[in-house]
PDB file of C-alpha atoms in Angstrom:
ATOM      1  CA  MET I  23     -16.632  -5.712  -4.255  1.00  0.00           C
ATOM      2  CA  ILE I  24     -13.565  -7.237  -5.790  1.00  0.00           C
ATOM      3  CA  THR I  25     -12.155 -10.191  -3.804  1.00  0.00           C
ATOM      4  CA  LYS I  26     -10.063 -11.973  -6.386  1.00  0.00           C
ATOM      5  CA  ILE I  27      -7.583 -11.151  -9.182  1.00  0.00           C
ATOM      6  CA  GLN I  28      -6.433 -13.255 -12.103  1.00  0.00           C
ATOM      7  CA  LYS I  29      -2.649 -13.591 -12.317  1.00  0.00           C
ATOM      8  CA  ARG I  30      -0.719 -13.803 -15.613  1.00  0.00           C
ATOM      9  CA  ASP I  31      -0.427 -17.569 -15.331  1.00  0.00           C
ATOM     10  CA  GLY I  32      -4.227 -17.919 -15.084  1.00  0.00           C
ATOM     11  CA  ARG I  33      -4.484 -18.533 -11.348  1.00  0.00           C
ATOM     12  CA  THR I  34      -7.124 -16.674  -9.402  1.00  0.00           C
ATOM     13  CA  VAL I  35      -5.813 -15.385  -6.072  1.00  0.00           C
ATOM     14  CA  PRO I  36      -7.183 -13.121  -3.273  1.00  0.00           C
ATOM     15  CA  PHE I  37      -7.328  -9.419  -4.198  1.00  0.00           C
ATOM     16  CA  SER I  38      -5.632  -6.969  -1.852  1.00  0.00           C
ATOM     17  CA  VAL I  39      -6.107  -3.168  -2.043  1.00  0.00           C
ATOM     18  CA  ASP I  40      -3.050  -2.935   0.290  1.00  0.00           C
ATOM     19  CA  LYS I  41      -0.845  -4.226  -2.612  1.00  0.00           C
ATOM     20  CA  ILE I  42      -2.127  -1.429  -4.851  1.00  0.00           C
ATOM     21  CA  THR I  43      -1.523   1.098  -2.030  1.00  0.00           C
ATOM     22  CA  ASP I  44       2.059  -0.178  -1.575  1.00  0.00           C
ATOM     23  CA  ALA I  45       2.804  -0.002  -5.295  1.00  0.00           C
ATOM     24  CA  ILE I  46       1.463   3.515  -5.537  1.00  0.00           C
ATOM     25  CA  TYR I  47       3.328   4.601  -2.413  1.00  0.00           C
ATOM     26  CA  LYS I  48       6.639   3.087  -3.675  1.00  0.00           C
ATOM     27  CA  ALA I  49       6.240   4.887  -7.011  1.00  0.00           C
ATOM     28  CA  ALA I  50       5.497   8.144  -5.243  1.00  0.00           C
ATOM     29  CA  ARG I  51       8.509   7.789  -2.995  1.00  0.00           C
ATOM     30  CA  ALA I  52      10.613   7.230  -6.113  1.00  0.00           C
ATOM     31  CA  VAL I  53       9.670  10.721  -7.269  1.00  0.00           C
ATOM     32  CA  GLY I  54       9.919  12.429  -3.842  1.00  0.00           C
ATOM     33  CA  GLY I  55       6.459  11.836  -2.450  1.00  0.00           C
ATOM     34  CA  SER I  56       5.801  10.727   1.084  1.00  0.00           C
ATOM     35  CA  ASP I  57       2.019  10.752   1.561  1.00  0.00           C
ATOM     36  CA  LEU I  58       0.704   7.296   2.476  1.00  0.00           C
ATOM     37  CA  SER I  59      -2.826   8.530   2.955  1.00  0.00           C
ATOM     38  CA  SER I  60      -2.857   9.878  -0.613  1.00  0.00           C
ATOM     39  CA  ALA I  61      -1.713   6.442  -1.848  1.00  0.00           C
ATOM     40  CA  GLU I  62      -4.566   4.840   0.066  1.00  0.00           C
ATOM     41  CA  GLU I  63      -7.135   7.212  -1.393  1.00  0.00           C
ATOM     42  CA  LEU I  64      -5.811   6.644  -4.925  1.00  0.00           C
ATOM     43  CA  ALA I  65      -5.943   2.882  -4.396  1.00  0.00           C
ATOM     44  CA  GLU I  66      -9.564   3.151  -3.319  1.00  0.00           C
ATOM     45  CA  LYS I  67     -10.267   5.070  -6.566  1.00  0.00           C
ATOM     46  CA  VAL I  68      -8.608   2.264  -8.513  1.00  0.00           C
ATOM     47  CA  CYS I  69     -11.010  -0.228  -6.853  1.00  0.00           C
ATOM     48  CA  GLU I  70     -14.001   1.985  -7.560  1.00  0.00           C
ATOM     49  CA  MET I  71     -13.024   2.340 -11.209  1.00  0.00           C
ATOM     50  CA  LEU I  72     -12.551  -1.417 -11.589  1.00  0.00           C
ATOM     51  CA  GLU I  73     -15.989  -2.049  -9.991  1.00  0.00           C
ATOM     52  CA  ASN I  74     -17.553   0.592 -12.238  1.00  0.00           C
ATOM     53  CA  ASN I  75     -16.096  -1.260 -15.202  1.00  0.00           C
ATOM     54  CA  GLY I  76     -17.951  -4.440 -14.245  1.00  0.00           C
ATOM     55  CA  TYR I  77     -15.301  -6.312 -12.274  1.00  0.00           C
ATOM     56  CA  SER I  78     -16.391  -8.228  -9.191  1.00  0.00           C
ATOM     57  CA  SER I  79     -15.614 -11.329  -7.209  1.00  0.00           C
ATOM     58  CA  ALA I  80     -17.611 -13.239  -9.882  1.00  0.00           C
ATOM     59  CA  ASN I  81     -15.732 -11.442 -12.670  1.00  0.00           C
ATOM     60  CA  PRO I  82     -12.198 -10.759 -11.364  1.00  0.00           C
ATOM     61  CA  PRO I  83      -9.889  -8.385 -13.139  1.00  0.00           C
ATOM     62  CA  ALA I  84      -6.604  -9.548 -14.635  1.00  0.00           C
ATOM     63  CA  VAL I  85      -3.347  -8.128 -13.236  1.00  0.00           C
ATOM     64  CA  GLU I  86      -2.852  -6.109 -16.459  1.00  0.00           C
ATOM     65  CA  GLU I  87      -6.280  -4.482 -16.076  1.00  0.00           C
ATOM     66  CA  VAL I  88      -5.446  -3.474 -12.511  1.00  0.00           C
ATOM     67  CA  GLN I  89      -2.076  -2.044 -13.610  1.00  0.00           C
ATOM     68  CA  ASP I  90      -3.714  -0.087 -16.451  1.00  0.00           C
ATOM     69  CA  THR I  91      -6.333   1.256 -14.043  1.00  0.00           C
ATOM     70  CA  VAL I  92      -3.664   2.317 -11.542  1.00  0.00           C
ATOM     71  CA  GLU I  93      -1.874   4.287 -14.308  1.00  0.00           C
ATOM     72  CA  LYS I  94      -5.140   5.887 -15.468  1.00  0.00           C
ATOM     73  CA  VAL I  95      -6.142   6.931 -11.909  1.00  0.00           C
ATOM     74  CA  LEU I  96      -2.693   8.378 -11.228  1.00  0.00           C
ATOM     75  CA  VAL I  97      -2.711  10.494 -14.416  1.00  0.00           C
ATOM     76  CA  GLU I  98      -6.295  11.593 -14.008  1.00  0.00           C
ATOM     77  CA  ASN I  99      -5.530  12.788 -10.405  1.00  0.00           C
ATOM     78  CA  GLY I 100      -2.462  14.865 -11.374  1.00  0.00           C
ATOM     79  CA  HIS I 101       0.246  12.331 -10.540  1.00  0.00           C
ATOM     80  CA  ALA I 102       1.853  11.845 -13.914  1.00  0.00           C
ATOM     81  CA  LYS I 103       5.381  11.565 -12.490  1.00  0.00           C
ATOM     82  CA  THR I 104       4.205   8.891 -10.093  1.00  0.00           C
ATOM     83  CA  ALA I 105       2.471   7.143 -12.953  1.00  0.00           C
ATOM     84  CA  LYS I 106       5.675   7.058 -14.909  1.00  0.00           C
ATOM     85  CA  ALA I 107       7.600   5.701 -11.923  1.00  0.00           C
ATOM     86  CA  TYR I 108       4.815   3.119 -11.416  1.00  0.00           C
ATOM     87  CA  ILE I 109       5.136   1.929 -15.020  1.00  0.00           C
ATOM     88  CA  LEU I 110       8.911   1.589 -14.733  1.00  0.00           C
TER      89      LEU I 110
END
């Protein structure tokens, strides 16, 4: 389970799946979506993918890795428009 994330300035801070959910939901709303539960499911998939790639509390992902994983999960799950809004 991931409990920490490494910020761009090198600090390690608590990891929050809710922040990923919020970012996905905001991007979805920007393109006309309104399904919070879908954003929650996608955020969980992001966490699973990060863990499958070897990230954990002992080996926290960097912010950039989380962002790249969010984009990948969105595209792989048919949310290309949301992925583009997320990137922007």
